[in-house]
Amino acid sequence: NAKKVADCLGIQHFALDVSKEFEKEIIEYFKNSYENGETPNPCMMCNKLIKWGILFDYAINTLGADFVATGHYANIKEVDGYYKLYPASDEHKDQLYFLFLLSQKKLSKTLFPLHSYKKSEVKELAIKYNLPPKSSKESQDICFIKPPMTIKKFLASFLQEKQGNFIEKRTGKILGKHDGFWQYTIGQRKGIGLAAPEALYVVGIEPQSNTVYVGYKNELFIDKLKLNNICWSYPQTKTEFEAFVKIRYNMDFVKSKIVVVDDGVYIYFSEPVSALTKGQACVIYDVKDKHLLGGGII
């Protein structure tokens, strides 16, 4: 599609093969995360290491480009000497959550031309100008796992089934058997296959012992969190402030108190949040206009 669009517009198209790097940096990270009982976010790492890593450096340093433009739904503004990321007009497609790992250097040479458009308007423009991607399908959640392949089948191709225990977290009682901890994620309710008076959820995973801990919905909620590996989008001067927080992409903003300490950040949620998942990102937004402040891997 990229080649066809370039031909259509009469501009040059360069191809760079980064399949080996993608295998090493993204697919291996994905596999290793599941092996360690985490639920990874490959898009976030791909943005940092591939799109704004190898491809960005090739465009700027080798091709001599002044800027790199991408189709992400976000908006960049230079404010007080820093490049800050603001939500796009199409709030349903907003992608700030996946961009918190980008440095000021990368943001200074980045353009997001779609920030003022809704997805439907972009499709209308593609049809109007007869651009090749006009009939493209929505991109997959995980680009390297395409139907009929599923995440579970993909994981099964390198993680062997091994029987382990479902353990009730509150009592330590064994409730049943499963075929591998990697088939489950925190907050999962369907597909557990255990009989109980009320719905059971996955509340913990222990890869070393191949144990999946289950419990009831109220056991999924937490009211505070510590991030050890915080990455600020630009320098923060306050050590204590209010902000909006997300602990996964498809959730509502939760107002929280942020306390910066020497070895990380404490986050105190104004209301309990559920299904905190190791390997996912906790992203922090400005409480006034929801521009990106930073984040960290849980």
PDB file of C-alpha atoms in Angstrom:
ATOM      1  CA  ASN A   1       0.000   0.000   0.000  1.00  0.00           C
ATOM      2  CA  ALA A   2       2.785   2.449   0.883  1.00  0.00           C
ATOM      3  CA  LYS A   3       4.450   1.914  -2.489  1.00  0.00           C
ATOM      4  CA  LYS A   4       1.129   2.382  -4.304  1.00  0.00           C
ATOM      5  CA  VAL A   5       0.398   5.595  -2.412  1.00  0.00           C
ATOM      6  CA  ALA A   6       3.884   6.944  -3.166  1.00  0.00           C
ATOM      7  CA  ASP A   7       3.430   6.149  -6.880  1.00  0.00           C
ATOM      8  CA  CYS A   8      -0.011   7.758  -6.800  1.00  0.00           C
ATOM      9  CA  LEU A   9       1.378  10.970  -5.272  1.00  0.00           C
ATOM     10  CA  GLY A  10       4.561  10.965  -7.363  1.00  0.00           C
ATOM     11  CA  ILE A  11       6.928  10.791  -4.396  1.00  0.00           C
ATOM     12  CA  GLN A  12       9.836   8.475  -3.675  1.00  0.00           C
ATOM     13  CA  HIS A  13       9.364   5.221  -1.785  1.00  0.00           C
ATOM     14  CA  PHE A  14      12.202   3.560   0.128  1.00  0.00           C
ATOM     15  CA  ALA A  15      11.969   0.080   1.635  1.00  0.00           C
ATOM     16  CA  LEU A  16      13.990  -0.946   4.671  1.00  0.00           C
ATOM     17  CA  ASP A  17      13.974  -4.582   5.812  1.00  0.00           C
ATOM     18  CA  VAL A  18      13.801  -4.639   9.617  1.00  0.00           C
ATOM     19  CA  SER A  19      12.279  -8.109   9.939  1.00  0.00           C
ATOM     20  CA  LYS A  20      15.232  -9.501  11.909  1.00  0.00           C
ATOM     21  CA  GLU A  21      15.181  -6.578  14.333  1.00  0.00           C
ATOM     22  CA  PHE A  22      11.405  -6.872  14.660  1.00  0.00           C
ATOM     23  CA  GLU A  23      11.764 -10.574  15.471  1.00  0.00           C
ATOM     24  CA  LYS A  24      14.393  -9.863  18.118  1.00  0.00           C
ATOM     25  CA  GLU A  25      12.997  -6.701  19.709  1.00  0.00           C
ATOM     26  CA  ILE A  26       9.221  -7.208  19.474  1.00  0.00           C
ATOM     27  CA  ILE A  27       8.312 -10.854  18.945  1.00  0.00           C
ATOM     28  CA  GLU A  28      10.945 -12.145  21.392  1.00  0.00           C
ATOM     29  CA  TYR A  29       9.862  -9.515  23.937  1.00  0.00           C
ATOM     30  CA  PHE A  30       6.264 -10.705  23.454  1.00  0.00           C
ATOM     31  CA  LYS A  31       7.245 -14.334  24.013  1.00  0.00           C
ATOM     32  CA  ASN A  32       9.495 -13.607  26.997  1.00  0.00           C
ATOM     33  CA  SER A  33       6.807 -11.507  28.669  1.00  0.00           C
ATOM     34  CA  TYR A  34       4.289 -14.345  28.555  1.00  0.00           C
ATOM     35  CA  GLU A  35       6.917 -16.795  29.802  1.00  0.00           C
ATOM     36  CA  ASN A  36       7.411 -14.489  32.811  1.00  0.00           C
ATOM     37  CA  GLY A  37       3.691 -14.282  33.566  1.00  0.00           C
ATOM     38  CA  GLU A  38       3.261 -10.799  32.107  1.00  0.00           C
ATOM     39  CA  THR A  39       0.775  -9.472  29.541  1.00  0.00           C
ATOM     40  CA  PRO A  40       2.950  -7.470  27.107  1.00  0.00           C
ATOM     41  CA  ASN A  41       2.124  -4.450  24.974  1.00  0.00           C
ATOM     42  CA  PRO A  42       4.040  -4.959  21.707  1.00  0.00           C
ATOM     43  CA  CYS A  43       2.697  -1.793  19.998  1.00  0.00           C
ATOM     44  CA  MET A  44       4.303   0.382  22.664  1.00  0.00           C
ATOM     45  CA  MET A  45       7.703  -1.265  22.264  1.00  0.00           C
ATOM     46  CA  CYS A  46       7.417  -1.234  18.469  1.00  0.00           C
ATOM     47  CA  ASN A  47       6.813   2.512  18.567  1.00  0.00           C
ATOM     48  CA  LYS A  48       9.959   3.060  20.628  1.00  0.00           C
ATOM     49  CA  LEU A  49      12.339   0.556  19.029  1.00  0.00           C
ATOM     50  CA  ILE A  50      11.146   0.167  15.419  1.00  0.00           C
ATOM     51  CA  LYS A  51       9.032   3.117  14.267  1.00  0.00           C
ATOM     52  CA  TRP A  52      10.824   5.806  16.303  1.00  0.00           C
ATOM     53  CA  GLY A  53      13.947   3.671  16.492  1.00  0.00           C
ATOM     54  CA  ILE A  54      15.399   2.059  13.379  1.00  0.00           C
ATOM     55  CA  LEU A  55      12.956   3.610  10.851  1.00  0.00           C
ATOM     56  CA  PHE A  56      13.120   7.097  12.384  1.00  0.00           C
ATOM     57  CA  ASP A  57      16.937   7.063  12.440  1.00  0.00           C
ATOM     58  CA  TYR A  58      17.045   5.824   8.826  1.00  0.00           C
ATOM     59  CA  ALA A  59      14.684   8.590   7.694  1.00  0.00           C
ATOM     60  CA  ILE A  60      16.480  11.404   9.523  1.00  0.00           C
ATOM     61  CA  ASN A  61      20.126  10.293   9.369  1.00  0.00           C
ATOM     62  CA  THR A  62      20.315   8.327   6.111  1.00  0.00           C
ATOM     63  CA  LEU A  63      17.634   9.871   3.902  1.00  0.00           C
ATOM     64  CA  GLY A  64      18.067  13.361   5.364  1.00  0.00           C
ATOM     65  CA  ALA A  65      14.388  13.905   6.164  1.00  0.00           C
ATOM     66  CA  ASP A  66      13.450  16.955   8.249  1.00  0.00           C
ATOM     67  CA  PHE A  67      10.464  15.255   9.886  1.00  0.00           C
ATOM     68  CA  VAL A  68       8.821  11.869  10.216  1.00  0.00           C
ATOM     69  CA  ALA A  69       5.032  11.843   9.773  1.00  0.00           C
ATOM     70  CA  THR A  70       2.890   8.970  11.014  1.00  0.00           C
ATOM     71  CA  GLY A  71      -0.804   8.141  11.033  1.00  0.00           C
ATOM     72  CA  HIS A  72      -1.077   7.996  14.822  1.00  0.00           C
ATOM     73  CA  TYR A  73      -4.013   9.861  16.343  1.00  0.00           C
ATOM     74  CA  ALA A  74      -2.197  12.370  18.528  1.00  0.00           C
ATOM     75  CA  ASN A  75      -1.239  16.037  18.415  1.00  0.00           C
ATOM     76  CA  ILE A  76       2.136  17.655  19.089  1.00  0.00           C
ATOM     77  CA  LYS A  77       2.464  21.221  20.358  1.00  0.00           C
ATOM     78  CA  GLU A  78       5.582  23.106  21.393  1.00  0.00           C
ATOM     79  CA  VAL A  79       4.794  24.643  24.774  1.00  0.00           C
ATOM     80  CA  ASP A  80       7.281  26.391  27.105  1.00  0.00           C
ATOM     81  CA  GLY A  81      10.211  24.987  25.147  1.00  0.00           C
ATOM     82  CA  TYR A  82       9.003  21.364  25.276  1.00  0.00           C
ATOM     83  CA  TYR A  83       7.179  19.187  22.766  1.00  0.00           C
ATOM     84  CA  LYS A  84       3.987  17.952  24.376  1.00  0.00           C
ATOM     85  CA  LEU A  85       1.541  15.321  23.175  1.00  0.00           C
ATOM     86  CA  TYR A  86      -2.156  16.245  23.224  1.00  0.00           C
ATOM     87  CA  PRO A  87      -5.237  14.123  22.444  1.00  0.00           C
ATOM     88  CA  ALA A  88      -6.417  13.917  18.839  1.00  0.00           C
ATOM     89  CA  SER A  89      -9.851  15.163  17.769  1.00  0.00           C
ATOM     90  CA  ASP A  90     -11.109  11.588  17.407  1.00  0.00           C
ATOM     91  CA  GLU A  91     -11.099  10.595  21.078  1.00  0.00           C
ATOM     92  CA  HIS A  92     -12.099   7.019  20.227  1.00  0.00           C
ATOM     93  CA  LYS A  93      -8.864   6.579  18.255  1.00  0.00           C
ATOM     94  CA  ASP A  94      -6.576   8.563  20.547  1.00  0.00           C
ATOM     95  CA  GLN A  95      -3.164   6.867  20.846  1.00  0.00           C
ATOM     96  CA  LEU A  96      -1.255   8.846  23.490  1.00  0.00           C
ATOM     97  CA  TYR A  97      -1.270   5.725  25.680  1.00  0.00           C
ATOM     98  CA  PHE A  98       1.116   4.010  23.239  1.00  0.00           C
ATOM     99  CA  LEU A  99       3.495   6.973  22.863  1.00  0.00           C
ATOM    100  CA  PHE A 100       4.767   7.728  26.366  1.00  0.00           C
ATOM    101  CA  LEU A 101       8.200   6.173  25.673  1.00  0.00           C
ATOM    102  CA  LEU A 102       9.098   8.778  23.030  1.00  0.00           C
ATOM    103  CA  SER A 103      11.847  11.255  23.898  1.00  0.00           C
ATOM    104  CA  GLN A 104      11.842  15.010  23.354  1.00  0.00           C
ATOM    105  CA  LYS A 105      14.431  14.532  20.587  1.00  0.00           C
ATOM    106  CA  LYS A 106      12.106  12.194  18.691  1.00  0.00           C
ATOM    107  CA  LEU A 107       9.026  14.354  19.283  1.00  0.00           C
ATOM    108  CA  SER A 108      10.837  17.448  17.954  1.00  0.00           C
ATOM    109  CA  LYS A 109      11.033  15.835  14.511  1.00  0.00           C
ATOM    110  CA  THR A 110       7.618  14.143  14.454  1.00  0.00           C
ATOM    111  CA  LEU A 111       4.389  15.198  12.714  1.00  0.00           C
ATOM    112  CA  PHE A 112       0.908  13.729  13.272  1.00  0.00           C
ATOM    113  CA  PRO A 113      -1.114  15.096  10.329  1.00  0.00           C
ATOM    114  CA  LEU A 114      -4.267  13.145  11.212  1.00  0.00           C
ATOM    115  CA  HIS A 115      -4.747  14.745  14.632  1.00  0.00           C
ATOM    116  CA  SER A 116      -7.569  17.029  13.506  1.00  0.00           C
ATOM    117  CA  TYR A 117      -9.483  14.368  11.556  1.00  0.00           C
ATOM    118  CA  LYS A 118     -11.885  11.657  12.587  1.00  0.00           C
ATOM    119  CA  LYS A 119     -11.200   8.189  11.176  1.00  0.00           C
ATOM    120  CA  SER A 120     -14.341   8.448   9.022  1.00  0.00           C
ATOM    121  CA  GLU A 121     -13.062  11.727   7.503  1.00  0.00           C
ATOM    122  CA  VAL A 122      -9.704  10.136   6.646  1.00  0.00           C
ATOM    123  CA  LYS A 123     -11.507   7.327   4.823  1.00  0.00           C
ATOM    124  CA  GLU A 124     -13.557   9.906   2.903  1.00  0.00           C
ATOM    125  CA  LEU A 125     -10.339  11.661   1.811  1.00  0.00           C
ATOM    126  CA  ALA A 126      -8.800   8.364   0.670  1.00  0.00           C
ATOM    127  CA  ILE A 127     -11.879   7.701  -1.470  1.00  0.00           C
ATOM    128  CA  LYS A 128     -11.973  11.298  -2.793  1.00  0.00           C
ATOM    129  CA  TYR A 129      -8.346  11.147  -3.954  1.00  0.00           C
ATOM    130  CA  ASN A 130      -8.592   7.499  -5.004  1.00  0.00           C
ATOM    131  CA  LEU A 131      -5.708   6.441  -2.752  1.00  0.00           C
ATOM    132  CA  PRO A 132      -4.992   2.679  -2.616  1.00  0.00           C
ATOM    133  CA  PRO A 133      -5.706   2.149   1.128  1.00  0.00           C
ATOM    134  CA  LYS A 134      -9.279   3.442   0.726  1.00  0.00           C
ATOM    135  CA  SER A 135     -10.664  -0.059   1.329  1.00  0.00           C
ATOM    136  CA  SER A 136      -8.097  -1.166   3.919  1.00  0.00           C
ATOM    137  CA  LYS A 137      -9.338  -3.099   6.908  1.00  0.00           C
ATOM    138  CA  GLU A 138      -8.747  -1.937  10.469  1.00  0.00           C
ATOM    139  CA  SER A 139      -5.268  -2.859  11.657  1.00  0.00           C
ATOM    140  CA  GLN A 140      -5.064  -5.885  13.938  1.00  0.00           C
ATOM    141  CA  ASP A 141      -4.395  -5.535  17.661  1.00  0.00           C
ATOM    142  CA  ILE A 142      -1.206  -7.555  17.214  1.00  0.00           C
ATOM    143  CA  CYS A 143       0.096  -7.213  13.670  1.00  0.00           C
ATOM    144  CA  PHE A 144       2.214 -10.385  13.693  1.00  0.00           C
ATOM    145  CA  ILE A 145      -0.679 -12.629  14.777  1.00  0.00           C
ATOM    146  CA  LYS A 146      -3.180 -12.729  11.934  1.00  0.00           C
ATOM    147  CA  PRO A 147      -6.430 -14.798  11.761  1.00  0.00           C
ATOM    148  CA  PRO A 148      -6.989 -17.688  11.854  1.00  0.00           C
ATOM    149  CA  MET A 149      -3.984 -17.658  14.210  1.00  0.00           C
ATOM    150  CA  THR A 150      -4.897 -16.566  17.744  1.00  0.00           C
ATOM    151  CA  ILE A 151      -2.743 -15.418  20.648  1.00  0.00           C
ATOM    152  CA  LYS A 152      -3.423 -18.713  22.415  1.00  0.00           C
ATOM    153  CA  LYS A 153      -2.375 -20.762  19.363  1.00  0.00           C
ATOM    154  CA  PHE A 154       0.683 -18.562  18.854  1.00  0.00           C
ATOM    155  CA  LEU A 155       1.790 -19.043  22.461  1.00  0.00           C
ATOM    156  CA  ALA A 156       1.139 -22.780  22.216  1.00  0.00           C
ATOM    157  CA  SER A 157       3.637 -22.945  19.336  1.00  0.00           C
ATOM    158  CA  PHE A 158       6.543 -22.276  21.716  1.00  0.00           C
ATOM    159  CA  LEU A 159       5.149 -22.702  25.264  1.00  0.00           C
ATOM    160  CA  GLN A 160       4.414 -26.334  26.040  1.00  0.00           C
ATOM    161  CA  GLU A 161       1.268 -27.330  27.877  1.00  0.00           C
ATOM    162  CA  LYS A 162       2.087 -28.274  31.442  1.00  0.00           C
ATOM    163  CA  GLN A 163      -0.438 -29.090  34.132  1.00  0.00           C
ATOM    164  CA  GLY A 164      -0.620 -26.713  37.066  1.00  0.00           C
ATOM    165  CA  ASN A 165      -3.005 -25.760  39.848  1.00  0.00           C
ATOM    166  CA  PHE A 166      -5.838 -23.274  40.122  1.00  0.00           C
ATOM    167  CA  ILE A 167      -5.534 -22.036  43.698  1.00  0.00           C
ATOM    168  CA  GLU A 168      -8.082 -19.938  45.568  1.00  0.00           C
ATOM    169  CA  LYS A 169      -6.010 -16.969  46.714  1.00  0.00           C
ATOM    170  CA  ARG A 170      -7.887 -16.343  49.956  1.00  0.00           C
ATOM    171  CA  THR A 171      -7.749 -19.896  51.262  1.00  0.00           C
ATOM    172  CA  GLY A 172      -4.843 -21.520  49.427  1.00  0.00           C
ATOM    173  CA  LYS A 173      -7.185 -24.339  48.419  1.00  0.00           C
ATOM    174  CA  ILE A 174      -6.589 -26.151  45.109  1.00  0.00           C
ATOM    175  CA  LEU A 175      -9.758 -25.788  43.030  1.00  0.00           C
ATOM    176  CA  GLY A 176      -8.686 -27.556  39.857  1.00  0.00           C
ATOM    177  CA  LYS A 177      -6.067 -28.030  37.156  1.00  0.00           C
ATOM    178  CA  HIS A 178      -5.030 -26.052  34.069  1.00  0.00           C
ATOM    179  CA  ASP A 179      -2.655 -26.684  31.150  1.00  0.00           C
ATOM    180  CA  GLY A 180      -0.331 -23.705  31.560  1.00  0.00           C
ATOM    181  CA  PHE A 181      -0.330 -20.345  33.374  1.00  0.00           C
ATOM    182  CA  TRP A 182       0.406 -18.503  30.095  1.00  0.00           C
ATOM    183  CA  GLN A 183      -3.126 -19.184  28.867  1.00  0.00           C
ATOM    184  CA  TYR A 184      -4.550 -16.771  31.443  1.00  0.00           C
ATOM    185  CA  THR A 185      -4.381 -13.069  32.215  1.00  0.00           C
ATOM    186  CA  ILE A 186      -5.294 -10.966  35.237  1.00  0.00           C
ATOM    187  CA  GLY A 187      -8.999 -10.118  35.347  1.00  0.00           C
ATOM    188  CA  GLN A 188     -10.010 -12.999  33.072  1.00  0.00           C
ATOM    189  CA  ARG A 189     -13.405 -14.515  33.918  1.00  0.00           C
ATOM    190  CA  LYS A 190     -14.379 -16.584  30.898  1.00  0.00           C
ATOM    191  CA  GLY A 191     -12.662 -19.840  30.071  1.00  0.00           C
ATOM    192  CA  ILE A 192     -11.511 -20.703  33.578  1.00  0.00           C
ATOM    193  CA  GLY A 193     -13.845 -23.704  33.791  1.00  0.00           C
ATOM    194  CA  LEU A 194     -14.257 -23.854  37.571  1.00  0.00           C
ATOM    195  CA  ALA A 195     -17.573 -24.256  39.363  1.00  0.00           C
ATOM    196  CA  ALA A 196     -18.175 -21.755  42.185  1.00  0.00           C
ATOM    197  CA  PRO A 197     -21.097 -20.022  43.964  1.00  0.00           C
ATOM    198  CA  GLU A 198     -20.215 -16.782  42.150  1.00  0.00           C
ATOM    199  CA  ALA A 199     -17.991 -15.862  39.195  1.00  0.00           C
ATOM    200  CA  LEU A 200     -14.289 -16.523  39.641  1.00  0.00           C
ATOM    201  CA  TYR A 201     -11.583 -14.298  38.157  1.00  0.00           C
ATOM    202  CA  VAL A 202      -7.879 -14.718  37.605  1.00  0.00           C
ATOM    203  CA  VAL A 203      -6.310 -12.572  40.346  1.00  0.00           C
ATOM    204  CA  GLY A 204      -2.683 -13.706  40.179  1.00  0.00           C
ATOM    205  CA  ILE A 205      -0.164 -15.671  38.116  1.00  0.00           C
ATOM    206  CA  GLU A 206       3.025 -17.344  39.353  1.00  0.00           C
ATOM    207  CA  PRO A 207       5.103 -18.650  36.425  1.00  0.00           C
ATOM    208  CA  GLN A 208       7.762 -20.339  38.557  1.00  0.00           C
ATOM    209  CA  SER A 209       5.275 -22.793  40.085  1.00  0.00           C
ATOM    210  CA  ASN A 210       2.859 -22.727  37.108  1.00  0.00           C
ATOM    211  CA  THR A 211       0.106 -21.536  39.454  1.00  0.00           C
ATOM    212  CA  VAL A 212      -2.980 -19.515  38.521  1.00  0.00           C
ATOM    213  CA  TYR A 213      -4.629 -17.823  41.508  1.00  0.00           C
ATOM    214  CA  VAL A 214      -8.356 -17.217  41.327  1.00  0.00           C
ATOM    215  CA  GLY A 215     -10.713 -15.175  43.447  1.00  0.00           C
ATOM    216  CA  TYR A 216     -13.786 -13.012  43.388  1.00  0.00           C
ATOM    217  CA  LYS A 217     -14.327  -9.658  41.709  1.00  0.00           C
ATOM    218  CA  ASN A 218     -13.631  -7.592  44.823  1.00  0.00           C
ATOM    219  CA  GLU A 219     -10.127  -9.107  45.007  1.00  0.00           C
ATOM    220  CA  LEU A 220      -9.178  -7.479  41.692  1.00  0.00           C
ATOM    221  CA  PHE A 221      -9.363  -3.908  42.986  1.00  0.00           C
ATOM    222  CA  ILE A 222      -6.454  -1.791  44.204  1.00  0.00           C
ATOM    223  CA  ASP A 223      -6.311   1.833  45.338  1.00  0.00           C
ATOM    224  CA  LYS A 224      -2.603   2.557  44.955  1.00  0.00           C
ATOM    225  CA  LEU A 225       0.373   1.567  42.817  1.00  0.00           C
ATOM    226  CA  LYS A 226       4.112   2.212  42.672  1.00  0.00           C
ATOM    227  CA  LEU A 227       5.890   2.634  39.339  1.00  0.00           C
ATOM    228  CA  ASN A 228       9.638   2.094  39.553  1.00  0.00           C
ATOM    229  CA  ASN A 229      10.522   2.792  35.913  1.00  0.00           C
ATOM    230  CA  ILE A 230       8.788   6.095  35.215  1.00  0.00           C
ATOM    231  CA  CYS A 231       9.436   7.759  31.836  1.00  0.00           C
ATOM    232  CA  TRP A 232       8.372  11.401  31.712  1.00  0.00           C
ATOM    233  CA  SER A 233       7.407  12.858  28.346  1.00  0.00           C
ATOM    234  CA  TYR A 234       9.084  16.097  29.447  1.00  0.00           C
ATOM    235  CA  PRO A 235      10.631  17.174  32.802  1.00  0.00           C
ATOM    236  CA  GLN A 236       8.227  17.489  35.735  1.00  0.00           C
ATOM    237  CA  THR A 237       8.907  20.100  38.413  1.00  0.00           C
ATOM    238  CA  LYS A 238       6.243  19.146  40.965  1.00  0.00           C
ATOM    239  CA  THR A 239       6.715  16.219  43.328  1.00  0.00           C
ATOM    240  CA  GLU A 240       3.030  15.981  44.230  1.00  0.00           C
ATOM    241  CA  PHE A 241       0.090  16.722  41.933  1.00  0.00           C
ATOM    242  CA  GLU A 242      -3.274  15.531  40.613  1.00  0.00           C
ATOM    243  CA  ALA A 243      -3.501  13.783  37.254  1.00  0.00           C
ATOM    244  CA  PHE A 244      -5.580  11.412  35.163  1.00  0.00           C
ATOM    245  CA  VAL A 245      -4.296   7.854  34.930  1.00  0.00           C
ATOM    246  CA  LYS A 246      -4.969   4.775  32.784  1.00  0.00           C
ATOM    247  CA  ILE A 247      -3.642   1.306  33.617  1.00  0.00           C
ATOM    248  CA  ARG A 248      -4.768  -0.063  30.233  1.00  0.00           C
ATOM    249  CA  TYR A 249      -5.724   1.528  26.934  1.00  0.00           C
ATOM    250  CA  ASN A 250      -9.458   0.835  26.794  1.00  0.00           C
ATOM    251  CA  MET A 251     -10.434   2.173  30.219  1.00  0.00           C
ATOM    252  CA  ASP A 252     -11.783   5.515  31.417  1.00  0.00           C
ATOM    253  CA  PHE A 253      -9.476   8.097  32.955  1.00  0.00           C
ATOM    254  CA  VAL A 254      -9.189   7.857  36.740  1.00  0.00           C
ATOM    255  CA  LYS A 255      -8.288  10.979  38.709  1.00  0.00           C
ATOM    256  CA  SER A 256      -5.308  10.208  40.915  1.00  0.00           C
ATOM    257  CA  LYS A 257      -2.753  11.758  43.241  1.00  0.00           C
ATOM    258  CA  ILE A 258       0.828  11.458  41.975  1.00  0.00           C
ATOM    259  CA  VAL A 259       3.705  11.521  44.460  1.00  0.00           C
ATOM    260  CA  VAL A 260       7.233  11.531  43.001  1.00  0.00           C
ATOM    261  CA  VAL A 261       9.920   9.901  45.173  1.00  0.00           C
ATOM    262  CA  ASP A 262      13.615   9.164  44.588  1.00  0.00           C
ATOM    263  CA  ASP A 263      13.082   5.652  43.246  1.00  0.00           C
ATOM    264  CA  GLY A 264       9.824   6.052  41.351  1.00  0.00           C
ATOM    265  CA  VAL A 265       6.271   7.344  41.569  1.00  0.00           C
ATOM    266  CA  TYR A 266       3.376   6.482  43.878  1.00  0.00           C
ATOM    267  CA  ILE A 267      -0.095   6.679  42.373  1.00  0.00           C
ATOM    268  CA  TYR A 268      -3.129   6.941  44.666  1.00  0.00           C
ATOM    269  CA  PHE A 269      -6.356   6.353  42.749  1.00  0.00           C
ATOM    270  CA  SER A 270      -9.433   8.411  43.704  1.00  0.00           C
ATOM    271  CA  GLU A 271     -11.503   5.254  43.147  1.00  0.00           C
ATOM    272  CA  PRO A 272     -10.282   1.643  43.129  1.00  0.00           C
ATOM    273  CA  VAL A 273      -9.210   0.259  39.749  1.00  0.00           C
ATOM    274  CA  SER A 274      -9.424  -3.386  38.765  1.00  0.00           C
ATOM    275  CA  ALA A 275      -7.248  -5.940  37.008  1.00  0.00           C
ATOM    276  CA  LEU A 276      -3.825  -4.377  37.415  1.00  0.00           C
ATOM    277  CA  THR A 277      -1.753  -6.423  34.966  1.00  0.00           C
ATOM    278  CA  LYS A 278       2.009  -6.896  35.072  1.00  0.00           C
ATOM    279  CA  GLY A 279       3.576  -5.959  31.737  1.00  0.00           C
ATOM    280  CA  GLN A 280       0.928  -3.411  30.754  1.00  0.00           C
ATOM    281  CA  ALA A 281       1.519   0.343  30.958  1.00  0.00           C
ATOM    282  CA  CYS A 282       0.319   2.844  33.514  1.00  0.00           C
ATOM    283  CA  VAL A 283       0.072   6.192  31.720  1.00  0.00           C
ATOM    284  CA  ILE A 284      -0.297   9.617  33.360  1.00  0.00           C
ATOM    285  CA  TYR A 285      -2.123  12.590  31.786  1.00  0.00           C
ATOM    286  CA  ASP A 286      -2.516  16.246  32.761  1.00  0.00           C
ATOM    287  CA  VAL A 287      -5.658  16.771  34.833  1.00  0.00           C
ATOM    288  CA  LYS A 288      -6.662  19.937  32.944  1.00  0.00           C
ATOM    289  CA  ASP A 289      -6.306  19.098  29.242  1.00  0.00           C
ATOM    290  CA  LYS A 290      -5.270  15.410  29.240  1.00  0.00           C
ATOM    291  CA  HIS A 291      -1.934  16.001  27.521  1.00  0.00           C
ATOM    292  CA  LEU A 292       0.625  13.267  28.128  1.00  0.00           C
ATOM    293  CA  LEU A 293       2.867  13.539  31.181  1.00  0.00           C
ATOM    294  CA  GLY A 294       4.526  10.132  31.191  1.00  0.00           C
ATOM    295  CA  GLY A 295       4.139   6.556  32.281  1.00  0.00           C
ATOM    296  CA  GLY A 296       5.790   3.283  33.167  1.00  0.00           C
ATOM    297  CA  ILE A 297       5.526  -0.462  32.672  1.00  0.00           C
ATOM    298  CA  ILE A 298       3.647  -2.135  35.539  1.00  0.00           C
TER     299      ILE A 298
END
